[in-house]
Coordinates of C-alpha atoms in Angstrom, one line a residue:
X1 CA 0.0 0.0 0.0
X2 CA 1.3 3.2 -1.0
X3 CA 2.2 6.2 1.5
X4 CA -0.3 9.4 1.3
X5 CA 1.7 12.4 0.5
X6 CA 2.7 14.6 2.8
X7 CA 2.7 19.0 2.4
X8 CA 4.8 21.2 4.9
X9 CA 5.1 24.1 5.0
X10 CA 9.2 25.3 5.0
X11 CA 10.4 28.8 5.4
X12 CA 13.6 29.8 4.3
X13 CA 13.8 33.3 4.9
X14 CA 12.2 36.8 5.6
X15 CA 9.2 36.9 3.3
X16 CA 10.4 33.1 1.3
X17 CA 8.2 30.4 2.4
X18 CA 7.7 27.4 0.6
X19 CA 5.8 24.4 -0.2
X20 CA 7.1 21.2 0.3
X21 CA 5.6 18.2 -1.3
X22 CA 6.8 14.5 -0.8
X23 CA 4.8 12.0 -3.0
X24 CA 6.3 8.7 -1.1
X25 CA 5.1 9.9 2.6
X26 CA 7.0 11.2 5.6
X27 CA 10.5 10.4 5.5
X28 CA 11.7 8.3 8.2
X29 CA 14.4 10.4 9.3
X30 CA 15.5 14.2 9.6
X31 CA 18.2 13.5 7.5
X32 CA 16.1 12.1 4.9
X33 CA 13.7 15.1 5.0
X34 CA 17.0 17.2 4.7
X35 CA 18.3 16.2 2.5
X36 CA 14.7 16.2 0.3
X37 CA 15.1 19.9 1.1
X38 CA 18.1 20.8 -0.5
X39 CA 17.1 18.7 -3.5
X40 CA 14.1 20.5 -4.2
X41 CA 15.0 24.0 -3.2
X42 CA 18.3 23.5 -4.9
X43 CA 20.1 24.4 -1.2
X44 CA 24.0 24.0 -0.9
X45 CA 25.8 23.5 2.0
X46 CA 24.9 21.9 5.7
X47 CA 21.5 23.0 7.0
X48 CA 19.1 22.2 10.3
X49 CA 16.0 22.0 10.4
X50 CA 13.4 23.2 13.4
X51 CA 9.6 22.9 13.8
X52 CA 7.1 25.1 16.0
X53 CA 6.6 23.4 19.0
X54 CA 3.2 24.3 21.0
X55 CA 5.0 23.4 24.4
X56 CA 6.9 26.6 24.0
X57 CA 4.3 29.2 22.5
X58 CA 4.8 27.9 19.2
X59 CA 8.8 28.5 18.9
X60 CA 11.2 26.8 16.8
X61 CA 12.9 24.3 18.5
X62 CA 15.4 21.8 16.8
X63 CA 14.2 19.1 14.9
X64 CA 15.7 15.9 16.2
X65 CA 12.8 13.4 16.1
X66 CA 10.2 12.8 13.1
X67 CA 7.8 12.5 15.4
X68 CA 7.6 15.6 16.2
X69 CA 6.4 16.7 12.9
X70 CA 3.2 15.5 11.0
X71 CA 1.4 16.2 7.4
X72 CA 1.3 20.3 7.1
X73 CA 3.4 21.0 10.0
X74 CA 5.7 24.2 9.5
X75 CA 9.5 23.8 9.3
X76 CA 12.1 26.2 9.6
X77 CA 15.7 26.0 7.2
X78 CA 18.5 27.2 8.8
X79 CA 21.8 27.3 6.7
X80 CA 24.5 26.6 8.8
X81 CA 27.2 27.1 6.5
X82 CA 27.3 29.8 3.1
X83 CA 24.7 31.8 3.2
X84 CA 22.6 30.5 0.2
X85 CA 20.2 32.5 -2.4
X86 CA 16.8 32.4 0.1
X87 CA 19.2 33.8 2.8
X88 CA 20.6 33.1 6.4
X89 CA 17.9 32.8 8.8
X90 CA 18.1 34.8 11.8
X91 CA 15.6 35.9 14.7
X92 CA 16.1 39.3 16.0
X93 CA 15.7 41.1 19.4
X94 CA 11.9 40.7 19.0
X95 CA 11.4 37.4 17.8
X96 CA 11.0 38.2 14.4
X97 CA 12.7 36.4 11.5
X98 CA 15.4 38.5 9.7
X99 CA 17.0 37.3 6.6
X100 CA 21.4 38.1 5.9
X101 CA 21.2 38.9 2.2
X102 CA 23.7 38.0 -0.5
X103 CA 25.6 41.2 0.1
X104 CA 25.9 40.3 4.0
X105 CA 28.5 37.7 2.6
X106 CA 29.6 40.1 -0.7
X107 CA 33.4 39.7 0.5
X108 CA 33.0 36.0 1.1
X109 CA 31.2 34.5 -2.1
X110 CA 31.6 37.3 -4.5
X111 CA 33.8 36.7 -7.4
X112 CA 35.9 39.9 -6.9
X113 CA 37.3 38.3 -3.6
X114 CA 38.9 35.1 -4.5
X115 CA 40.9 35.1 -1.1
X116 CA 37.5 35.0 1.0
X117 CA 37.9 32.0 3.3
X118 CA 35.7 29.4 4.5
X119 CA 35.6 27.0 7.7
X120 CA 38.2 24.5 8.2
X121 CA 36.6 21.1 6.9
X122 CA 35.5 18.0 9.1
X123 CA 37.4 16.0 6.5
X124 CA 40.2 17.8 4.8
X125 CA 40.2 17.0 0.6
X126 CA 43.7 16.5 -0.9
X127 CA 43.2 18.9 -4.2
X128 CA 44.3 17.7 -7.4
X129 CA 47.6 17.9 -8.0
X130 CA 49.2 18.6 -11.7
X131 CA 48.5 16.8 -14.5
X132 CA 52.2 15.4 -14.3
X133 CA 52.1 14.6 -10.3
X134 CA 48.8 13.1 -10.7
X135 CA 50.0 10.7 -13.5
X136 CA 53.0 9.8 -10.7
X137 CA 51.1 9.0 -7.9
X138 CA 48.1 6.9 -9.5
X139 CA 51.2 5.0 -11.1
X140 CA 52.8 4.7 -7.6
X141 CA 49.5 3.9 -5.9
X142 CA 48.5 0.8 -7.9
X143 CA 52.2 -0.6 -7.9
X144 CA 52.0 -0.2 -3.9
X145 CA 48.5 -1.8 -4.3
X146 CA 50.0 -4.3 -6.1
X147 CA 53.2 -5.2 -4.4
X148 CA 53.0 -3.1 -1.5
X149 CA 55.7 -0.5 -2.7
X150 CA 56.6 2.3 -1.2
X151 CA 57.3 5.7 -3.3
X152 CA 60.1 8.0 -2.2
X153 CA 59.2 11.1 -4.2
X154 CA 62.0 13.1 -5.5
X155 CA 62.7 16.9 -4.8
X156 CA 60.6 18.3 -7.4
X157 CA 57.4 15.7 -7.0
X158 CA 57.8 16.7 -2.9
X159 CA 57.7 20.1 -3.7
X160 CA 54.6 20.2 -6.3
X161 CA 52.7 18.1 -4.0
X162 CA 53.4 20.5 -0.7
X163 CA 53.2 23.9 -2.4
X164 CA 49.6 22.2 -4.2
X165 CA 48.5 21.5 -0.4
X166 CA 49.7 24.7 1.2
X167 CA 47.6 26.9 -1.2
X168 CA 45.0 24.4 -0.5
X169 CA 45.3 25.4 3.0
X170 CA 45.6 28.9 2.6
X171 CA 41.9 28.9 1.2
X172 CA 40.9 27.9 4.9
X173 CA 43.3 29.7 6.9
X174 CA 47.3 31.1 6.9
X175 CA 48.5 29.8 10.4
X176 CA 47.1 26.5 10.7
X177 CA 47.5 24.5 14.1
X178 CA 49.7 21.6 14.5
X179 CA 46.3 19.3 14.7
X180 CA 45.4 20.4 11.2
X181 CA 48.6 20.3 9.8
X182 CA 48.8 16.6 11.7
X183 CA 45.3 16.5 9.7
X184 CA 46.3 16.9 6.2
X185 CA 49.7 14.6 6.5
X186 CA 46.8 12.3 7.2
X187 CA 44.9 12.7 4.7
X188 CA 47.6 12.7 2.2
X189 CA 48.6 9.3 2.9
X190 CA 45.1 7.7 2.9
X191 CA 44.3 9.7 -0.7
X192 CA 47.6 8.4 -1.8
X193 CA 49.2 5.2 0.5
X194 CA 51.9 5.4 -2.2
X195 CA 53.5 8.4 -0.2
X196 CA 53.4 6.7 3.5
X197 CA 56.6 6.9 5.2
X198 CA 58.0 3.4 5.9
X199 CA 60.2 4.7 9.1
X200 CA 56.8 6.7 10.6
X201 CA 54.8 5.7 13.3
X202 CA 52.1 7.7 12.0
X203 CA 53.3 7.0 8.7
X204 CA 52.9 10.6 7.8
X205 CA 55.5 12.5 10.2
X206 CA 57.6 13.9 8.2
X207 CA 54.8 14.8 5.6
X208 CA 54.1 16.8 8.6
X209 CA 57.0 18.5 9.5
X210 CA 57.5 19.1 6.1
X211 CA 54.2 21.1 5.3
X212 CA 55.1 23.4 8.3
X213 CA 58.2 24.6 6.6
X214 CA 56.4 25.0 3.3
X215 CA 53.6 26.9 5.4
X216 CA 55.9 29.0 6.6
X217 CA 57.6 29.6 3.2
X218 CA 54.2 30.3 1.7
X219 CA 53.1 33.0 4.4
X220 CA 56.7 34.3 3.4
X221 CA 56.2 34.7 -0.1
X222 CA 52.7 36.2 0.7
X223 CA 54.0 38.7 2.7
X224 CA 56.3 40.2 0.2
X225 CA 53.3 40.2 -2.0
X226 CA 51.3 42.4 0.7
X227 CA 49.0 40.1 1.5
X228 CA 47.2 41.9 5.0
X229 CA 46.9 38.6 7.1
X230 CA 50.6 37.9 7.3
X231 CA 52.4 41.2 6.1
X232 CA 50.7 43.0 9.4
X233 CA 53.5 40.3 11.3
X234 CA 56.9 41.4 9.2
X235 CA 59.5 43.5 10.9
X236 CA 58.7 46.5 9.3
X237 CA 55.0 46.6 11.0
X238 CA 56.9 46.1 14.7
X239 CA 57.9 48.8 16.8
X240 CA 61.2 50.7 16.1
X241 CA 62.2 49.9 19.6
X242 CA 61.2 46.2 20.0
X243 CA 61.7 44.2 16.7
X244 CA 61.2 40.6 18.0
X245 CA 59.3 38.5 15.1
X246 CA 57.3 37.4 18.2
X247 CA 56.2 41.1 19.4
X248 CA 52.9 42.3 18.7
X249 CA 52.1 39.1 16.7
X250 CA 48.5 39.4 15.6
X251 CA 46.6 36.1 14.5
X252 CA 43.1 34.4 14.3
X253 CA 42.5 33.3 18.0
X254 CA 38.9 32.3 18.0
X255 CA 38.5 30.9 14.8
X256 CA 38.1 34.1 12.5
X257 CA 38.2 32.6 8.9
X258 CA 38.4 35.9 7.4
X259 CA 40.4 37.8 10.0
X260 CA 42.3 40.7 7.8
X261 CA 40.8 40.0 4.4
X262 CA 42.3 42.3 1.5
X263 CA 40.5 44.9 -0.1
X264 CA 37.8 44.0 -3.1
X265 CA 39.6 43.6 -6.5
X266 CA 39.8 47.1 -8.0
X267 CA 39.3 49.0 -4.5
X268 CA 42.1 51.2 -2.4
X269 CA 42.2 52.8 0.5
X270 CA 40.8 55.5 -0.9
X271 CA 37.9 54.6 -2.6
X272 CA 37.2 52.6 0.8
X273 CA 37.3 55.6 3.1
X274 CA 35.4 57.7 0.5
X275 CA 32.3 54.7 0.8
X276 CA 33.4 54.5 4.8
X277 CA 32.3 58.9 4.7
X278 CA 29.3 58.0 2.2
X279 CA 27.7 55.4 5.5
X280 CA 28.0 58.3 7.8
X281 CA 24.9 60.3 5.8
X282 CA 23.0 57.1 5.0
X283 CA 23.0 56.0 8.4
X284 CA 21.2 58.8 9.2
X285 CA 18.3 57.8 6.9
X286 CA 15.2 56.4 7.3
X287 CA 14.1 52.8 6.3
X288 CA 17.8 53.3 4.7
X289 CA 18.7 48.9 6.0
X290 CA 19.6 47.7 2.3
X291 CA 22.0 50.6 1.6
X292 CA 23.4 50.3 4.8
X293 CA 23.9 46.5 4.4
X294 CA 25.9 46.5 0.8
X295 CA 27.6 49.7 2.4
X296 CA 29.0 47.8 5.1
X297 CA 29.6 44.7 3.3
X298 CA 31.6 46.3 0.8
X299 CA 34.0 48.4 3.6
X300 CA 34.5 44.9 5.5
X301 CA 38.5 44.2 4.3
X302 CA 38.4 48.5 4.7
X303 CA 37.5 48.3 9.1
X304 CA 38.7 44.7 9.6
X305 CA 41.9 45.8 8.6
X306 CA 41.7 49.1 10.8
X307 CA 40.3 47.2 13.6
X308 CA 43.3 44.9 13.4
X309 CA 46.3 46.8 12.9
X310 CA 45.4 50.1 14.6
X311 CA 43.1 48.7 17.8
X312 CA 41.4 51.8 18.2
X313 CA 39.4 52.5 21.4
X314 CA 35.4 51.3 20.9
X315 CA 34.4 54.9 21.4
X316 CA 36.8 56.2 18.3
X317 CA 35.9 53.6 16.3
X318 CA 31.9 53.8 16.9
X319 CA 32.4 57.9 15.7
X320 CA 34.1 56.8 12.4
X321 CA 31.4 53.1 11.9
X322 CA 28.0 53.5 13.3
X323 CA 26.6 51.5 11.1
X324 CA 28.0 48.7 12.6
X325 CA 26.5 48.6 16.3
X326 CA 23.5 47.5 15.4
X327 CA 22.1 43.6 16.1
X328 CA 21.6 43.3 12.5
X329 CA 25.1 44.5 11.7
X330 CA 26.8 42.4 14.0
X331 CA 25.3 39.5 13.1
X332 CA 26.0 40.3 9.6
X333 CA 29.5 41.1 10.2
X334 CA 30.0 37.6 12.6
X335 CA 28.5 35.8 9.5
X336 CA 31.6 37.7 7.3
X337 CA 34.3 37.2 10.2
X338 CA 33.1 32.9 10.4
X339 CA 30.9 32.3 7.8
X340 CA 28.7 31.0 10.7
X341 CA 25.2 31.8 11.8
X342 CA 25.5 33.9 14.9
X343 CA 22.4 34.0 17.7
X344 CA 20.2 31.2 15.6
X345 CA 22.6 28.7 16.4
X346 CA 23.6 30.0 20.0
X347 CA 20.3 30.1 20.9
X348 CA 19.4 26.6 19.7
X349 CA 22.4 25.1 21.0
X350 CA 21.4 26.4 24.5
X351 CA 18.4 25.0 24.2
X352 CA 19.8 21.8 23.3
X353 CA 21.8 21.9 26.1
X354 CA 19.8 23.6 29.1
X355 CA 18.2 19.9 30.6
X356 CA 21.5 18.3 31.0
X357 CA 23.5 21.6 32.0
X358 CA 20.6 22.1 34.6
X359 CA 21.1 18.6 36.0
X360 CA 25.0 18.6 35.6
X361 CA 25.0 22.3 37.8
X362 CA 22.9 20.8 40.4
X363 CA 25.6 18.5 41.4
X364 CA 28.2 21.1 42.5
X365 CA 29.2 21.1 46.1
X366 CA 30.1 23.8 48.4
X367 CA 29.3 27.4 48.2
X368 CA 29.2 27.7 44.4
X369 CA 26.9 24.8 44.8
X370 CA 24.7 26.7 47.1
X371 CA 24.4 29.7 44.9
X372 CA 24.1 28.2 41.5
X373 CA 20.9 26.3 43.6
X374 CA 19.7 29.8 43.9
X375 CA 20.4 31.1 40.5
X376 CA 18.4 28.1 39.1
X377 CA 15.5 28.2 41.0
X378 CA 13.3 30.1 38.6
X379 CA 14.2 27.6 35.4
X380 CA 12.6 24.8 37.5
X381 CA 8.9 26.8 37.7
X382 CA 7.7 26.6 35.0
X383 CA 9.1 30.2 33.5
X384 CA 9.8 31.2 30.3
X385 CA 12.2 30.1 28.0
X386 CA 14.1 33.0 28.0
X387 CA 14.4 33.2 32.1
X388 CA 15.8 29.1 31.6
X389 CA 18.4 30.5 29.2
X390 CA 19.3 33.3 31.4
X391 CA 19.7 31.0 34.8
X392 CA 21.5 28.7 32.8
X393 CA 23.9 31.3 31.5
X394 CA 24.2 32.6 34.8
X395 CA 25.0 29.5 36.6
X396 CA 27.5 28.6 34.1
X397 CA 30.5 30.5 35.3
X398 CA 29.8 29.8 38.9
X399 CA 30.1 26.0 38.0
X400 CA 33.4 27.1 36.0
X401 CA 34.8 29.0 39.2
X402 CA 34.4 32.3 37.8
X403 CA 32.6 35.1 39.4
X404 CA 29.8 36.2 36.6
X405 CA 29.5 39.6 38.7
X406 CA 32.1 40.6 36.4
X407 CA 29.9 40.5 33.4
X408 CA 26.4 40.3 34.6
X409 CA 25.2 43.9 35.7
X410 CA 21.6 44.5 37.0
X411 CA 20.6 48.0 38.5
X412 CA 17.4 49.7 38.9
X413 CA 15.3 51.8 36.5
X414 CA 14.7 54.7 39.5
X415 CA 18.0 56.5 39.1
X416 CA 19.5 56.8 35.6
X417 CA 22.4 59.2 36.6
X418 CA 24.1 56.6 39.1
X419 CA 23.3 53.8 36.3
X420 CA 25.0 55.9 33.7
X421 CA 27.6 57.1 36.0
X422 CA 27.9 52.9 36.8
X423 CA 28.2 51.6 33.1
X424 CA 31.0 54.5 32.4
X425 CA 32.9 52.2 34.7
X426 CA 32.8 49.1 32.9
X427 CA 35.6 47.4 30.9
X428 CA 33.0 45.0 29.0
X429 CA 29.4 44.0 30.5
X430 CA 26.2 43.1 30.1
X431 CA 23.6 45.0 32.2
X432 CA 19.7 44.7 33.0
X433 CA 17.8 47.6 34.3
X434 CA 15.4 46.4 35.7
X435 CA 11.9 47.9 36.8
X436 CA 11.6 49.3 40.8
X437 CA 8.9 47.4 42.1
X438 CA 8.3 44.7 39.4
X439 CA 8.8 40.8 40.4
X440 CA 9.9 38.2 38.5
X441 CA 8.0 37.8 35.6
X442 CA 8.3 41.7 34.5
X443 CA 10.2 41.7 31.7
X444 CA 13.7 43.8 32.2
X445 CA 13.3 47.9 31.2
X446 CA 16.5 47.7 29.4
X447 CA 19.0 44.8 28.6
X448 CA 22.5 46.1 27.3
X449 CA 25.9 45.1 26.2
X450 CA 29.0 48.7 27.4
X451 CA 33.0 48.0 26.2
X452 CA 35.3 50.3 27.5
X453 CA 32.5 52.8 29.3
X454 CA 30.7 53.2 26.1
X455 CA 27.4 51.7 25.5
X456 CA 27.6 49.6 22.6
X457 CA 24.1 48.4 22.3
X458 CA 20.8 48.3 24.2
X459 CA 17.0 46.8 23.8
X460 CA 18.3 43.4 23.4
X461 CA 15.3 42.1 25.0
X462 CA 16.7 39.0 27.3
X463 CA 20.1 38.3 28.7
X464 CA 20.7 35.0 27.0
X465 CA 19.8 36.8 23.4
X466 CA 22.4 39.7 24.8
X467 CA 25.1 36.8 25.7
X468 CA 24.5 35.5 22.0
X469 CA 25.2 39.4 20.4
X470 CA 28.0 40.0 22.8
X471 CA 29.6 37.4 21.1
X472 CA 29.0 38.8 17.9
X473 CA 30.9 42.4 19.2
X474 CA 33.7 40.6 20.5
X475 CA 34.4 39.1 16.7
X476 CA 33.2 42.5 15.4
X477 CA 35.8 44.4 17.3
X478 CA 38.4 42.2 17.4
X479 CA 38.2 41.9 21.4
X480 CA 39.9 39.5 23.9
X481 CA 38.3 37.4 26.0
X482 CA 38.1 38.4 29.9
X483 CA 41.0 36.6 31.8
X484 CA 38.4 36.2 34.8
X485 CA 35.7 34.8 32.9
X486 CA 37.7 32.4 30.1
X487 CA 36.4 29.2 30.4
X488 CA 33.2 31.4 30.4
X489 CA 33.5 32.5 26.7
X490 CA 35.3 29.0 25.6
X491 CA 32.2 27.4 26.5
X492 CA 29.8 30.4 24.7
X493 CA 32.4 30.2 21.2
X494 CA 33.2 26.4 21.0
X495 CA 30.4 24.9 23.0
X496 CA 27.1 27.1 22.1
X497 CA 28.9 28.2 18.7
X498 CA 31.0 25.2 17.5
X499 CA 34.2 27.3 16.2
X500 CA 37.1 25.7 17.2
X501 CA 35.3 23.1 18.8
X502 CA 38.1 20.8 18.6
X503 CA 40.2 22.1 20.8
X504 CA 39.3 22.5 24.5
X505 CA 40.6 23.1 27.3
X506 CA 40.5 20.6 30.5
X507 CA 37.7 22.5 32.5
X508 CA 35.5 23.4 29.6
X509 CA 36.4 19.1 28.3
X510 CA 35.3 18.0 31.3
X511 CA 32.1 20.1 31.5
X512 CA 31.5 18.8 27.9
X513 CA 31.8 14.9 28.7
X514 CA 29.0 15.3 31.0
X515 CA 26.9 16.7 28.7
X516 CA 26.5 13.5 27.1
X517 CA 26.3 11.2 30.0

């Protein structure tokens, strides 16, 4: 007996929904309907799916289970990697779905950039080689098939096949870590076993070693061809007084994929700062977003590359860029920055996470046991999502041994002077004003994010959605992490946000485990 078809009902973006029909039935699993997305809506890249869910008021909640969808439900596409034609779906500060257009990724898809970067892959691809290497390999590879013979490449093969890799690389990131170097040695000898080393371990040692050199000999010839990233490190950007190659060295520490991009093809300095001038009247428009968004998409290489080489104080820099502290724009700008979806994908990992990190807190002894109890007292009433989030987030850096009185501010809404005078104080916070007199369920007056005394942004309706766009700032602005509150922020980046999420430290590892136990 045949399966009835099934219709749902898929948005994809601000004002782009969909109809999806499936002849054979349901699928039986979420990668099956997935996948029957991207087929018919001609979607590249990774992308997650979420359904309403009526337990909470209807919101989009991950989709993990068939289940929990039936014929003419409504499903949400999220694209967790490029930003595809229908868009990058996003919720703002209200709830509302907002869309990051083409031109939020301009200097990472468009054609004039061919240096724009992407993620480092699960599964790194060895490129093809030339025509003349790839005729010496596949002959090497079938007589090792055959009689299990190794090939020691001479000079010239070695080199062709690490300068093909390195630029391979290069297209991903300039200062690789030893894992991924360690990861495309690897991959190198299972794409070709030909090339395994017969007096390695690993087999692919040396291979190593070897592509660290040639790394280092790439960035080298880069950097006399003024290529930002790596030419901002030469001697001749140090100080006159301190010219160690180690001084002032200024790398991607939080995953950045494009961290000091080069300007457009057939842009300058000039023409930059002339379009940098141009966003100081349009900002001051009305209804004036679309402008405002190929504006600042175009001036990205332009104040990434100011942001990194000058570090100008927030309140300088929000003078010469207002356009950028806006939710939208730093969303858009963390999109450019990682190529990953910014407060969607905080937000749902939270949720995904908030049961077990609730039960996982609860065990904590002592004193920080006692006050995270406290702190989570509310999430086990029945309140709102968005109160969960926030006791969760503000538990978590009690449970990590960090005091989150250094970033958490709350003050009253009954003397505005001594808050103001207050937040000028603040090195990088997030506060909540809250209302004299309300109780627990009124909603905050003002929630906030102030850097360096200057208030950044404000309105951002819940602490847990402020947490997410905070995030978003620190990439924006090329900002370090709080010593007091690290294992905070390596939780929120490769926890909540999956960047870098390989490499973890032993507190935030150990949290981690438990999470799936």
């Amino acid at each position: 007996m045949m399966a009835e078809p099934v219709k749902l009902r898929i948005i994809l973006g601000s004002n782009n929904t969909e109809k999806l029909t499936i002849a054979s039935g349901m699928p039986k699993s979420v990668e099956d309907l997935s996948d029957e997305s991207k087929r018919q809506f001609d979607i590249q890249g990774d992308i997650r799916l979420q359904y309403m869910d009526s337990d909470f008021d209807n919101e989009f909640i991950n989709l993990k289970r068939m289940d929990d969808i039936q014929d003419k439900s409504t499903v949400k596409v999220i694209c967790l990697t490029d930003a595809s034609d229908f868009g990058e779906v996003g919720m703002n500060q209200s709830g509302e779905e907002t869309s990051l257009s083409s031109s939020d990724t301009l200097l990472l898809s468009s054609s004039d950039s061919e240096t724009a970067r992407s993620q480092w892959p699960a599964e790194f691809q060895i490129p093809k080689f030339p025509y003349d290497v790839e005729m010496q390999l596949q002959s090497a590879n079938q007589a090792f098939i055959s009689n299990g013979i190794l090939l020691n490449p001479g000079h010239k093969l070695k080199s062709d096949i690490l300068e093909a890799l390195a630029e391979k690389i290069m297209t991903f990131k300039a200062y690789p870590s030893n894992l991924e170097i360690e990861s495309v040695a690897e991959a190198l000898i299972k794409a070709h076993p030909c090339l395994r080393e017969q007096g390695s371990f690993s087999g692919f040692y040396g291979w190593k070693i070897s592509l660290k050199y040639k790394m280092a000999n790439y960035r080298t010839k880069l950097r006399n061809l003024g290529c930002p990233e790596v030419s901002i490190n030469s001697l001749k950007h140090k100080p006159t007084d301190r010219c160690h190659p180690a001084y002032a060295v200024k790398k991607p520490r939080k995953a950045e994929v494009n961290f000091c991009p080069p300007y457009p093809a057939g842009e300058t300095q000039d023409s930059l700062e002339r379009e940098r001038l141009a966003l100081l009247t349009e900002v001051k428009k009305k209804h004036n977003e679309i402008v405002i968004k190929e504006k600042m998409a175009r001036t990205f290489a332009y104040r990434r590359q100011e942001l990194v080489k000058n570090n100008p104080m927030i309140a300088d820099f929000k003078i010469r860029w207002p356009g950028l502290f806006s939710v939208a724009e730093v969303e858009a700008e963390f999109v450019r920055i990682t190529t990953a979806p910014l407060v969607p994908r905080f937000l749902a990992q939270l949720d995904q996470y908030t049961d077990q990190l609730i039960k996982v807190f609860k065990n904590k002894g002592g004193a920080a046991g006692r006050k995270i109890r406290q702190i989570l007292a509310p999430a086990t009433q029945n309140e709102t999502i968005e109160k969960r989030r926030e006791c969760v987030l503000r538990a978590l850096p009690l449970y990590l041994n960090e005091d989150p009185s250094i970033l958490f501010k709350e003050y009253l809404d009954s003397d505005a002077t001594a808050v103001q005078r207050e937040l000028e104080q603040i090195t990088l916070g997030i506060f909540t004003i809250s209302v004299e007199g309300g109780d627990a369920s009124t909603p905050p007056a003002d929630v906030g994010i102030t850097i360096e005394g200057v208030e950044v942004l404000h309105d951002l309706g819940d602490m847990a959605s402020a947490c997410a766009v905070l995030m978003g700032v620190i990439y924006a602005l090329n900002l370090s992490y709080p010593r007091e509150l690290k294992a905070f922020f390596e939780v929120l980046q490769k926890v909540f946000l999956h960047l870098d999420a390989s490499r973890l430290s032993t507190k935030v590892q150990m949290l981690k485990n438990k999470l799936y136990e």
